[in-house]
Coordinates of N, CA and C in Angstrom, one line a residue:
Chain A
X164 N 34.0 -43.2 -8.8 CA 32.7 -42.9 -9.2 C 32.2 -43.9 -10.2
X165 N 31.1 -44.5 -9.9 CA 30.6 -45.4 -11.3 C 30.3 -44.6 -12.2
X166 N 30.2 -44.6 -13.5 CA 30.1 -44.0 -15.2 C 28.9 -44.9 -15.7
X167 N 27.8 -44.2 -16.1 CA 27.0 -45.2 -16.7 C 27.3 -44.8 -18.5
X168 N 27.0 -45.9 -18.9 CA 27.8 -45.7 -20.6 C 26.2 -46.1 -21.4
X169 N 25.7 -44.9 -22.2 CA 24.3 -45.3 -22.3 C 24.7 -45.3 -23.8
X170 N 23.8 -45.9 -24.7 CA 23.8 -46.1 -26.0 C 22.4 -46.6 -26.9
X171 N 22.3 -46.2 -27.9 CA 22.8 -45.2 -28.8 C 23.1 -43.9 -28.5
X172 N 23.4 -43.0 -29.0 CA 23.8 -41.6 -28.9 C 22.6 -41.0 -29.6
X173 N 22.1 -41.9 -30.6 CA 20.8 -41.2 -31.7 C 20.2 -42.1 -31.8
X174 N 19.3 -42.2 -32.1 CA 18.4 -43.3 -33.3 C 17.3 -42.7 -33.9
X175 N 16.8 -43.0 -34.7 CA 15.6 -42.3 -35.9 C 15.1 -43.6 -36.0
X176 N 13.4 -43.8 -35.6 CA 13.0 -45.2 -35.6 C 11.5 -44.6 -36.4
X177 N 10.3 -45.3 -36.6 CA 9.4 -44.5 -37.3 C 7.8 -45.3 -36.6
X178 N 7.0 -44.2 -36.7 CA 5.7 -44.5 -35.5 C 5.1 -46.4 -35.7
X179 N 5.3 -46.6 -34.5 CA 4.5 -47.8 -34.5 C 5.5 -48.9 -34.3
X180 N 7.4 -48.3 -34.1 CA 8.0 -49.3 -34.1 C 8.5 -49.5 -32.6
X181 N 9.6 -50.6 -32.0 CA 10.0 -50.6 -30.8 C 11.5 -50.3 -30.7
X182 N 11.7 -49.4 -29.8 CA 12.9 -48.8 -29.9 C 13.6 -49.4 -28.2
X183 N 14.8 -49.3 -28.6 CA 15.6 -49.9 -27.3 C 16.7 -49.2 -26.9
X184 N 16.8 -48.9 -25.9 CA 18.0 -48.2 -25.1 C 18.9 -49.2 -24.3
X185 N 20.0 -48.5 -24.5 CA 20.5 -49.5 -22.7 C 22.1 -48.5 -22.7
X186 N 21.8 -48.8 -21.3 CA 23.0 -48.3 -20.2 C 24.0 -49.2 -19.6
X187 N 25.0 -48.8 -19.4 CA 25.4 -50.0 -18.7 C 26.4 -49.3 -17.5
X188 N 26.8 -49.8 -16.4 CA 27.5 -49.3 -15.3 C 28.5 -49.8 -15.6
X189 N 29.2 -49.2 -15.1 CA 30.9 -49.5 -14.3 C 30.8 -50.9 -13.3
X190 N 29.9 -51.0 -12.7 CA 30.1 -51.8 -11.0 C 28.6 -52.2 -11.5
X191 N 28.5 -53.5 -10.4 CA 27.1 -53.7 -10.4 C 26.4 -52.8 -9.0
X192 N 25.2 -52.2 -9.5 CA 24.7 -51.0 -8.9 C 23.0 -52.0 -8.9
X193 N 23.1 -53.0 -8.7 CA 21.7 -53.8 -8.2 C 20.8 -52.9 -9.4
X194 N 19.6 -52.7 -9.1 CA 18.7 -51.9 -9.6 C 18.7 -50.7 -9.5
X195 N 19.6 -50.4 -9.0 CA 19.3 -48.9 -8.9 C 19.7 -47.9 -9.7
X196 N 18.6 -47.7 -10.8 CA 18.3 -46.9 -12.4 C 17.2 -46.5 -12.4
X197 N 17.0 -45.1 -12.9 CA 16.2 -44.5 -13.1 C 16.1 -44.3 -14.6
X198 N 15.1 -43.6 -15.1 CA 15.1 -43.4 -16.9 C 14.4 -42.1 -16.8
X199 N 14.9 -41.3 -17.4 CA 13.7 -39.9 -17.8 C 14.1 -39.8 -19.2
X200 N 12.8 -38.8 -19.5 CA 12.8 -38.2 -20.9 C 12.7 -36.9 -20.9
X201 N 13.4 -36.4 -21.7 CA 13.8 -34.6 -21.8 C 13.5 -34.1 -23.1
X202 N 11.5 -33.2 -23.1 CA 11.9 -33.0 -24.3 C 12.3 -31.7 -24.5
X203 N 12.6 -31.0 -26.2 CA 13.3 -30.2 -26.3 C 12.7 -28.9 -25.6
X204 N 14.0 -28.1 -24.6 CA 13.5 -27.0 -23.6 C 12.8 -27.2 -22.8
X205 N 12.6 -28.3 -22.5 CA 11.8 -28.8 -21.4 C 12.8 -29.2 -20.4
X206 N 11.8 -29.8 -19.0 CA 13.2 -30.4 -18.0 C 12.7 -31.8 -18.2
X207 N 13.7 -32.3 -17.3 CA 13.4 -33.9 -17.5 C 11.8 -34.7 -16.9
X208 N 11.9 -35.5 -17.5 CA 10.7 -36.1 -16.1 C 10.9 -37.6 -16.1
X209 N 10.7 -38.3 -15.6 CA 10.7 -39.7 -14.6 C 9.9 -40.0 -15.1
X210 N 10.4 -41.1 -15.8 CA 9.4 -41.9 -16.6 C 9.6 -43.2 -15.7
X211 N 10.6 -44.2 -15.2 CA 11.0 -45.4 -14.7 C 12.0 -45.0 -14.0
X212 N 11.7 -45.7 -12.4 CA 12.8 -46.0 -11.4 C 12.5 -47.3 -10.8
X213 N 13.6 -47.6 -9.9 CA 14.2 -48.8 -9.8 C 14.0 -50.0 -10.5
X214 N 14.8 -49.2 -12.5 CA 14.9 -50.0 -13.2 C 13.6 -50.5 -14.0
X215 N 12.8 -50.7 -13.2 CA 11.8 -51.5 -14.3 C 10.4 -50.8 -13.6
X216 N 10.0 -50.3 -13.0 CA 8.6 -49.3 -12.3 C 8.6 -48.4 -12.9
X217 N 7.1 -48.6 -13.5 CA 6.2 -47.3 -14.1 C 6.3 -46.2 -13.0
X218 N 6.6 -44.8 -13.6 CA 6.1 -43.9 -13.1 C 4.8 -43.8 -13.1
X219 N 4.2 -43.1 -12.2 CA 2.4 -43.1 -11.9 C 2.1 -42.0 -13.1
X220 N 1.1 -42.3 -14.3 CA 0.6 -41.3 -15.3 C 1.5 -41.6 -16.5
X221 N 2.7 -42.4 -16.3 CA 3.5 -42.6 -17.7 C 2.6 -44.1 -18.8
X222 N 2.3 -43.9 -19.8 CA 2.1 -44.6 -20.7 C 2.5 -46.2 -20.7
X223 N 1.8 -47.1 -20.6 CA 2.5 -48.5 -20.4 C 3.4 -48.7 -21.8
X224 N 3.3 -48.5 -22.9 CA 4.2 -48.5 -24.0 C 5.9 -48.1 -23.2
X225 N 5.7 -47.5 -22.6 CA 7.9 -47.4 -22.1 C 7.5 -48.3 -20.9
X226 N 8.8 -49.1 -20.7 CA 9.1 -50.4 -19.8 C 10.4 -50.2 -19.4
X227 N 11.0 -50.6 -18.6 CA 12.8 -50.9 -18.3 C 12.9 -52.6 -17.6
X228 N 14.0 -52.4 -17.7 CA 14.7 -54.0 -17.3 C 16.1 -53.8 -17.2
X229 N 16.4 -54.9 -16.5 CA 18.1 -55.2 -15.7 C 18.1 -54.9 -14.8
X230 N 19.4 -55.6 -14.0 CA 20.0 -55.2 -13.0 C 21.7 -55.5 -13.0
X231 N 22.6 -55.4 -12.2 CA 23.8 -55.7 -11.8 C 24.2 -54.6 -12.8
X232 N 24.9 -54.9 -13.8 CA 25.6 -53.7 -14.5 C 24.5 -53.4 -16.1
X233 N 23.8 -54.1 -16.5 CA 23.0 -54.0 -17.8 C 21.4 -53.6 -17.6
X234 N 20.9 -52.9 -17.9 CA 19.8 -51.8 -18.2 C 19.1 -51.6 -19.8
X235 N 18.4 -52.0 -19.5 CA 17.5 -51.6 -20.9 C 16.2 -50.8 -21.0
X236 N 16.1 -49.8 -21.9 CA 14.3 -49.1 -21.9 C 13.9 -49.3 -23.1
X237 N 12.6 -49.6 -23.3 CA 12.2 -49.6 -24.0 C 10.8 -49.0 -24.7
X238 N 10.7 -48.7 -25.4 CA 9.2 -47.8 -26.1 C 8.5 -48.9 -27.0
X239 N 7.7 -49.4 -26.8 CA 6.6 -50.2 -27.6 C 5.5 -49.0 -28.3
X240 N 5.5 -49.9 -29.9 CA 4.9 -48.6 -30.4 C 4.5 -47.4 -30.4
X241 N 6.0 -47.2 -30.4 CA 6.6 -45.6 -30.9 C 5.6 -44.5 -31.2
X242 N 5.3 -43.4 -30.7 CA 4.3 -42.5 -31.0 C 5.0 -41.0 -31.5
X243 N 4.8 -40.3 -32.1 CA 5.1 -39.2 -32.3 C 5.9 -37.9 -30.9
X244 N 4.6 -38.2 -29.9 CA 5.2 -37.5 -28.8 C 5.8 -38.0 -28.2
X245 N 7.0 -38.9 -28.6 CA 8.0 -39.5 -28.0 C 9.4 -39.2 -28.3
X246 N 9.3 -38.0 -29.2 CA 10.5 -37.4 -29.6 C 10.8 -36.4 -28.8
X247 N 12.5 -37.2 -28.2 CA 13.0 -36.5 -27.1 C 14.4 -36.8 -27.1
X248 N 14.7 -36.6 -25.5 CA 16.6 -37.3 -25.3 C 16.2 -38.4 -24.1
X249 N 16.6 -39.4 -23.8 CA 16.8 -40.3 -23.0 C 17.6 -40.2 -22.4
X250 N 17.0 -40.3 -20.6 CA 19.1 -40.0 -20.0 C 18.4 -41.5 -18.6
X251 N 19.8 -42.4 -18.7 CA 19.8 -43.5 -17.4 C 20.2 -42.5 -16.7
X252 N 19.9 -42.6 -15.2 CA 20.5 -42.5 -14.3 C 20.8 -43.5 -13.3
X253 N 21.9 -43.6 -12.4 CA 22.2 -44.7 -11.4 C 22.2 -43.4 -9.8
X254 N 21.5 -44.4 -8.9 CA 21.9 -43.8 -7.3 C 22.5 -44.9 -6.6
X255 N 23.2 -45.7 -7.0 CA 24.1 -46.1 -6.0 C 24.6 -46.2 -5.0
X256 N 25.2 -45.1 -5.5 CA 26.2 -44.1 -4.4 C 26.4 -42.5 -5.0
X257 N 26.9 -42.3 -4.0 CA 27.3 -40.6 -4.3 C 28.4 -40.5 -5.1
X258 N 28.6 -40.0 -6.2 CA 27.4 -39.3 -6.9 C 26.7 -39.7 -7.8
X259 N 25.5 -39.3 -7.5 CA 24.8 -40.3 -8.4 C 25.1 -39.3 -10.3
X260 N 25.0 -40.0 -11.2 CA 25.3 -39.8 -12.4 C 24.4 -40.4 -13.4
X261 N 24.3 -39.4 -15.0 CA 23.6 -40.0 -16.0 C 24.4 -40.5 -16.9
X262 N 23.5 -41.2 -18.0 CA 24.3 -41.2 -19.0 C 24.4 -40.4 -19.9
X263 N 24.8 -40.4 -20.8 CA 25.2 -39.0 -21.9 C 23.9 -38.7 -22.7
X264 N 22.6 -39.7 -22.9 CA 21.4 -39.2 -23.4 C 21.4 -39.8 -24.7
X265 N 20.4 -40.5 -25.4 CA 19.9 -41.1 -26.5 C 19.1 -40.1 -27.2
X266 N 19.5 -39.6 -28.4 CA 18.3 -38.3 -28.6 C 17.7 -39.1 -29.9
X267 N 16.1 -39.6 -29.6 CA 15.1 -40.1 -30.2 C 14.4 -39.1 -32.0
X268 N 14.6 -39.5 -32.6 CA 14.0 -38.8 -33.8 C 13.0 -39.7 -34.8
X269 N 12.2 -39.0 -34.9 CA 11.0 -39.6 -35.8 C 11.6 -39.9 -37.3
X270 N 11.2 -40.7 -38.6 CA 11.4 -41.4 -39.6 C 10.6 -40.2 -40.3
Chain B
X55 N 4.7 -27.6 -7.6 CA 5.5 -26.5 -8.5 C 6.7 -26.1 -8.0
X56 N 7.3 -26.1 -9.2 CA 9.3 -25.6 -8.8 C 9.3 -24.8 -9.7
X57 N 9.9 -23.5 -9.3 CA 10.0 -22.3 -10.0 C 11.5 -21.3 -9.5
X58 N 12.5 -21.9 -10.3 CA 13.8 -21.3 -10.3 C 13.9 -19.7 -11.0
X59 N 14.9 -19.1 -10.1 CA 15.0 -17.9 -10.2 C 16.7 -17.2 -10.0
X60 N 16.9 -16.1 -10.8 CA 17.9 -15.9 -10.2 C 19.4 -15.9 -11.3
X61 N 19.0 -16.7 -12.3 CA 20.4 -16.7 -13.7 C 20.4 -15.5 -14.1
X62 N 21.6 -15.6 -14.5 CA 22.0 -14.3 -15.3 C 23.8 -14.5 -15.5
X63 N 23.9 -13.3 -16.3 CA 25.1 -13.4 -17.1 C 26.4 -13.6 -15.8
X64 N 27.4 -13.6 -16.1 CA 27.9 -12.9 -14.6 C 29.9 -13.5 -14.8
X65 N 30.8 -13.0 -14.5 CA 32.0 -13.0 -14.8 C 32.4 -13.7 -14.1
X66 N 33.6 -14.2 -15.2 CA 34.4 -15.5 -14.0 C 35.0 -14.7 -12.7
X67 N 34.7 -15.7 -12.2 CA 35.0 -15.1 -10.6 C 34.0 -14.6 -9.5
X68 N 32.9 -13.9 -10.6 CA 31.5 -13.8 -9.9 C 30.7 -15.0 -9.1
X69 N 29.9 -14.3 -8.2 CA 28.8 -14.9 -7.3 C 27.5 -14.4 -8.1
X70 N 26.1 -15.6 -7.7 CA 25.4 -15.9 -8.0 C 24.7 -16.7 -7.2
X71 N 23.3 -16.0 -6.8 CA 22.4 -17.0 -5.9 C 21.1 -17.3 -6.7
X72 N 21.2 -18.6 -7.0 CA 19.6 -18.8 -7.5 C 18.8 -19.4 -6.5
X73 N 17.6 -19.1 -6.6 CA 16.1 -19.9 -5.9 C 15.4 -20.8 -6.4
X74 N 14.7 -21.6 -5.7 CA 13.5 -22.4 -6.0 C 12.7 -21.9 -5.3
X75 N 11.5 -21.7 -5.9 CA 10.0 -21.7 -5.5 C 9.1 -22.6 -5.1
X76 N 8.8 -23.2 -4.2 CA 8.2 -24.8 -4.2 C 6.6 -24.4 -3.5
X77 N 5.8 -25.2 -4.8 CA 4.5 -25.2 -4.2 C 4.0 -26.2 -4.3
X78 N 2.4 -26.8 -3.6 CA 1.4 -27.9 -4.3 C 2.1 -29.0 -3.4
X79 N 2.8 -29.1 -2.4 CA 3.8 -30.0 -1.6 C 4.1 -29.6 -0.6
X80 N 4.2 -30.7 0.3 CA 4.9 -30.2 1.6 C 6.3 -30.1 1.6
X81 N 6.9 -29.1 1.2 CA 8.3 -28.9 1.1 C 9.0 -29.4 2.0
X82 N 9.0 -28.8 2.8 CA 9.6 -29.3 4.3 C 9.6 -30.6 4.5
X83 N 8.5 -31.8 3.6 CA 8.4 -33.1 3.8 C 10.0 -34.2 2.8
X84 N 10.5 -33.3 1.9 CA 11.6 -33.3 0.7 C 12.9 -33.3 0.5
X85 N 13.2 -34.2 0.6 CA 14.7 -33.7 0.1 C 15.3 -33.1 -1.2
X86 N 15.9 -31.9 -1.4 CA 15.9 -31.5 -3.0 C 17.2 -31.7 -3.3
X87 N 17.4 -31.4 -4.7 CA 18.7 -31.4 -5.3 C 18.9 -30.3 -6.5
X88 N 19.7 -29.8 -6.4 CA 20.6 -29.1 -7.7 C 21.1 -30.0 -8.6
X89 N 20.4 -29.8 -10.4 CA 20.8 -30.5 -11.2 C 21.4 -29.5 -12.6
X90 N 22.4 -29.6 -13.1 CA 22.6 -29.0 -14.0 C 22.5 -29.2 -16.0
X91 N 22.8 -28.6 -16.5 CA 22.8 -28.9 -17.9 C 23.5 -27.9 -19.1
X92 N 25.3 -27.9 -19.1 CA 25.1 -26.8 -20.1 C 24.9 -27.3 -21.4
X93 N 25.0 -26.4 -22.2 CA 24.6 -26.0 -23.1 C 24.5 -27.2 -24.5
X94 N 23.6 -27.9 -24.8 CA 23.8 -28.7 -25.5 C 24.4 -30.4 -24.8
X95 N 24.5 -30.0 -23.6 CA 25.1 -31.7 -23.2 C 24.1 -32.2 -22.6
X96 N 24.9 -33.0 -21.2 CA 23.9 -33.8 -20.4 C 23.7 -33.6 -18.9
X97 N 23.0 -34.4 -18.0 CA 22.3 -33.9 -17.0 C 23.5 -34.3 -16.1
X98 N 24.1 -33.2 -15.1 CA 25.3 -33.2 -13.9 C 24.4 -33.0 -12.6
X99 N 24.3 -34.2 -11.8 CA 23.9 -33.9 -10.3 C 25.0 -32.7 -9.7
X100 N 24.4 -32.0 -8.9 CA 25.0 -30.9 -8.1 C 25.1 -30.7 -6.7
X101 N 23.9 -30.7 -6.3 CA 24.3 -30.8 -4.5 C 22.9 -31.6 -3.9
X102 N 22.6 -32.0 -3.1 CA 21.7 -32.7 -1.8 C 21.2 -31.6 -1.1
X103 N 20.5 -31.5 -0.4 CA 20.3 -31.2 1.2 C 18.9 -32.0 1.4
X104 N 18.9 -32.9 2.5 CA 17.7 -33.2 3.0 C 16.6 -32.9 3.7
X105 N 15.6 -32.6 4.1 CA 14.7 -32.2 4.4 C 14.8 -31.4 5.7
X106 N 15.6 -31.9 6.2 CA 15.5 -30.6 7.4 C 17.5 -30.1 7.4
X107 N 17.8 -29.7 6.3 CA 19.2 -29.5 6.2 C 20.1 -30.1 6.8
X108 N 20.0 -30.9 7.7 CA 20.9 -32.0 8.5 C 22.1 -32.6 7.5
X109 N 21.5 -32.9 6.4 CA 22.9 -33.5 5.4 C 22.9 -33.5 4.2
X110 N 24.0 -32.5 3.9 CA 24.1 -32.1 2.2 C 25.4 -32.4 1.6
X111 N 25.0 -33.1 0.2 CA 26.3 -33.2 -0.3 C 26.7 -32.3 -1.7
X112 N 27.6 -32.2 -2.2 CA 28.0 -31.6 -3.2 C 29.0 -32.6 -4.3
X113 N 29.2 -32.4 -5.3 CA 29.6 -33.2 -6.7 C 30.7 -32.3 -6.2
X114 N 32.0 -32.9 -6.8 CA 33.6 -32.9 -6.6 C 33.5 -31.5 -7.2
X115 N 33.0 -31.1 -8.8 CA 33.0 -30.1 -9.3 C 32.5 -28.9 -9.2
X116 N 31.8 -29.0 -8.0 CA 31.5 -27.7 -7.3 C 31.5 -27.4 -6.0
X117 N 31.9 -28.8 -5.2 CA 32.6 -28.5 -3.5 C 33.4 -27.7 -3.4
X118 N 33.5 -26.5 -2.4 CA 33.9 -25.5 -1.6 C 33.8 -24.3 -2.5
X119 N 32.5 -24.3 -3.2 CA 32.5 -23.0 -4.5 C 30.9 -22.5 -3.8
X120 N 30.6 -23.6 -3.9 CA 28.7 -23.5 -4.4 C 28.4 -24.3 -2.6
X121 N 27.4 -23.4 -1.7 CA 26.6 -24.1 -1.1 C 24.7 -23.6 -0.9
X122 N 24.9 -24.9 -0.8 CA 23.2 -25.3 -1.1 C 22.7 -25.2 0.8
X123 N 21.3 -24.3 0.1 CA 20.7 -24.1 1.4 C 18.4 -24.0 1.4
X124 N 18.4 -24.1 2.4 CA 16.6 -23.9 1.9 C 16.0 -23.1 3.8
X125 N 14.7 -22.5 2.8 CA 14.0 -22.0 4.0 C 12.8 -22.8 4.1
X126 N 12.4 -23.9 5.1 CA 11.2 -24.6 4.9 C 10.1 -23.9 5.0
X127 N 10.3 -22.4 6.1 CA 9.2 -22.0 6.2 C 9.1 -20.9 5.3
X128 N 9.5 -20.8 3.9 CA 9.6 -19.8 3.0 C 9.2 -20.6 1.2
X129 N 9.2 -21.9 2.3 CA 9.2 -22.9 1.0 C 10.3 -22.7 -0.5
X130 N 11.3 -22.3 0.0 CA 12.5 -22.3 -1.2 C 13.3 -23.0 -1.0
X131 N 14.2 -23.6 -1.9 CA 15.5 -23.9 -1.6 C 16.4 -22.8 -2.7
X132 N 17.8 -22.9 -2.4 CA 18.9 -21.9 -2.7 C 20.2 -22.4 -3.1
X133 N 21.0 -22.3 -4.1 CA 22.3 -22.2 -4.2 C 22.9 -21.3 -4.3
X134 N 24.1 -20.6 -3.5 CA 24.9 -19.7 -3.5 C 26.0 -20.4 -4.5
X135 N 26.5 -19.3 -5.5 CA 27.4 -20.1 -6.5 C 28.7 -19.0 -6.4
X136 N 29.3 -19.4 -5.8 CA 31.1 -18.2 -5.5 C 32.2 -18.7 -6.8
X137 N 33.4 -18.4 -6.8 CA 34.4 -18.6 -7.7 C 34.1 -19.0 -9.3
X138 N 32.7 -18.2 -9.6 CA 31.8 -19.2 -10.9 C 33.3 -19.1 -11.7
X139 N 33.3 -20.1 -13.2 CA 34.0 -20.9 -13.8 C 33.2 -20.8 -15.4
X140 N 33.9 -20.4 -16.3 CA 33.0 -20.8 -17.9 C 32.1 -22.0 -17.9
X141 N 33.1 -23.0 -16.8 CA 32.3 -24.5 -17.6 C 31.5 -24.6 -16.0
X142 N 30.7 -23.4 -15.6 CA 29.5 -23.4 -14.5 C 28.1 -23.1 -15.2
X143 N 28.9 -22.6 -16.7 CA 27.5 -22.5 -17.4 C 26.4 -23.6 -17.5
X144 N 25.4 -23.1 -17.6 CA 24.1 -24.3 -17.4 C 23.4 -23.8 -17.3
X145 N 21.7 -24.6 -17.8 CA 20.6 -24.1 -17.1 C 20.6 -25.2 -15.7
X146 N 20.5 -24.1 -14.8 CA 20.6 -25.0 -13.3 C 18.8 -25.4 -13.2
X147 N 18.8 -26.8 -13.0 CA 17.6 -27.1 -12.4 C 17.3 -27.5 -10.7
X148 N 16.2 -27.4 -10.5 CA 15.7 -27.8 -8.9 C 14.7 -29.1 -9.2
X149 N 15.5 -29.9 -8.7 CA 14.3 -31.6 -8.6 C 14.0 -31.6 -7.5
X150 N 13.2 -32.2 -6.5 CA 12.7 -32.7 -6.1 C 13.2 -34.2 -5.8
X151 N 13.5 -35.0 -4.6 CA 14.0 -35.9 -4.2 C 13.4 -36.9 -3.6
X152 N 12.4 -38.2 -4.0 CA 11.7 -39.0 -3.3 C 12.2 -39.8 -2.7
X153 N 13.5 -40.1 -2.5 CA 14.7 -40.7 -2.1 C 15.4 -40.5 -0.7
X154 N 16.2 -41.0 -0.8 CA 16.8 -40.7 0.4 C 17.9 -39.7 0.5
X155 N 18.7 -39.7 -1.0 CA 19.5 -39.1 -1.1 C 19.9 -38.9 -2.9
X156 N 19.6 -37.6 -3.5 CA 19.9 -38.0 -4.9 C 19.1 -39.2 -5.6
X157 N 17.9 -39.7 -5.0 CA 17.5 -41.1 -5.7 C 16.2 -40.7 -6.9
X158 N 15.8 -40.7 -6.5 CA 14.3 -39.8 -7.5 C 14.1 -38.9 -7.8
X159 N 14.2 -37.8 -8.9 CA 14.0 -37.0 -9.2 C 12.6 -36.7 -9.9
X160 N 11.4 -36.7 -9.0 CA 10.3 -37.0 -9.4 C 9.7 -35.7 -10.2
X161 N 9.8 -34.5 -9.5 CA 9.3 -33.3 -10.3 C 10.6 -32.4 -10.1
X162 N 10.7 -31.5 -11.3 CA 11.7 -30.7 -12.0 C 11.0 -29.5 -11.9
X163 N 11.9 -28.2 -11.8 CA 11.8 -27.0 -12.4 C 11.6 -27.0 -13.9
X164 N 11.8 -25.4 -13.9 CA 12.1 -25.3 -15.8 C 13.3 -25.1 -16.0
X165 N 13.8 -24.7 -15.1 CA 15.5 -24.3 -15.4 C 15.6 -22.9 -15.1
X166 N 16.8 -22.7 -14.8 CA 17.3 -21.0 -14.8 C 18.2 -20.9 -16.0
X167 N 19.1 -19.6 -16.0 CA 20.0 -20.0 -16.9 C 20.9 -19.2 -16.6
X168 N 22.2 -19.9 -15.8 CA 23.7 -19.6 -15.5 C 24.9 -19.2 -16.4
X169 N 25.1 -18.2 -17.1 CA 26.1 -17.8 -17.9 C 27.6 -17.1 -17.2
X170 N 28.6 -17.6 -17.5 CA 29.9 -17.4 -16.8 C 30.5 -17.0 -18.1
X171 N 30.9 -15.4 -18.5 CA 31.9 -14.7 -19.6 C 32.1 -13.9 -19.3
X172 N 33.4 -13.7 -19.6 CA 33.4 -12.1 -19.8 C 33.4 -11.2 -21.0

């Protein structure tokens, strides 16, 4: 099974700044990453798939990039309602899997 | 709209059928998936079924326990959950699949909520 290994685990960054994620695979899995954001008691939603595509209605401020095994998301100036958890996902192959989630906190 | 139904407390060893509600979509046009989350962690794919049930898969950790099923003309899909387990706790969600298989999880439920104690 590929393991996507996402990182940070936390970060506290403060409004107006650019914050960065990244995942990384096991295997090279081409593009195939998704990005959501989960906020608290909420379910997830689809912010970016295959890696670097806006979801339709998402904010141009979040972006993604990479491919083969390295993945990046990123938030350009940071807004308040952006406090949440970040989870990569890869579809590959079966099964597909997240990463463990970046939980974003405001300054 | 996806609207899960059906959590509740329930003892190891217990069975459990939760639903999805699916509206505002052509259901029948979808492939869905079971996703889970306990308590404080992270998000566990769970099972497939494709649009017209032809091909479903299941995650290692709940094959020959849990099968996944839907009524297109009832607009639901279903998980039957057998041999439940403490660590089956989760709130179970229902996504929506733009994909082919597991690929997009474009719209989400809110969650149910699966409790395994005794």
């Amino acid at each position: 099974d590929i393991q996507m290994t996402q990182s940070p685990s936390s970060l506290s960054a403060s409004v107006g700044d650019r914050v960065t994620i990244t995942c990384q695979a096991s295997q090279d899995i081409s593009n195939y990453v998704n990005w959501y954001q989960q906020k608290a008691g909420k379910a997830p939603k689809l912010l970016i798939y295959d890696a670097s595509n806006l979801e339709t209605g998402v904010p141009s401020r979040f972006s993604g990039s990479g491919s083969g095994t390295d993945f990046t998301f990123t938030i350009n100036n940071l807004q308040p309602e952006d406090i949440a958890t970040y989870y990569c996902q890869h579809y590959d192959s079966l099964p597909c899997s997240f990463g463990q989630g970046t939980k974003l906190e405001i300054k | 709209q996806l609207v899960e139904s059906g959590g509740d407390l329930v003892q190891p060893g217990g069975s459990l059928r939760l639903s999805c509600a699916a509206s505002g979509f052509t259901f029948s046009s979808y492939s869905m998936n079971w996703v889970r989350q306990a308590p404080g962690k992270g998000l566990e794919w769970v099972s497939y079924i494709s649009s017209s049930s032809s091909t479903i898969y299941y995650a290692d950790s709940v094959k020959g326990r849990f099968t996944i099923s839907r009524d297109n003309a009832k607009n639901s899909l279903y998980l039957q959950m057998n041999s439940l387990r403490a660590e089956d706790t989760a709130v179970y969600y229902c996504a929506r699949d733009r994909g082919a298989a597991a690929q997009y999880f474009d719209y989400w439920g809110q969650g149910t909520l699966v409790t395994v104690s005794s």
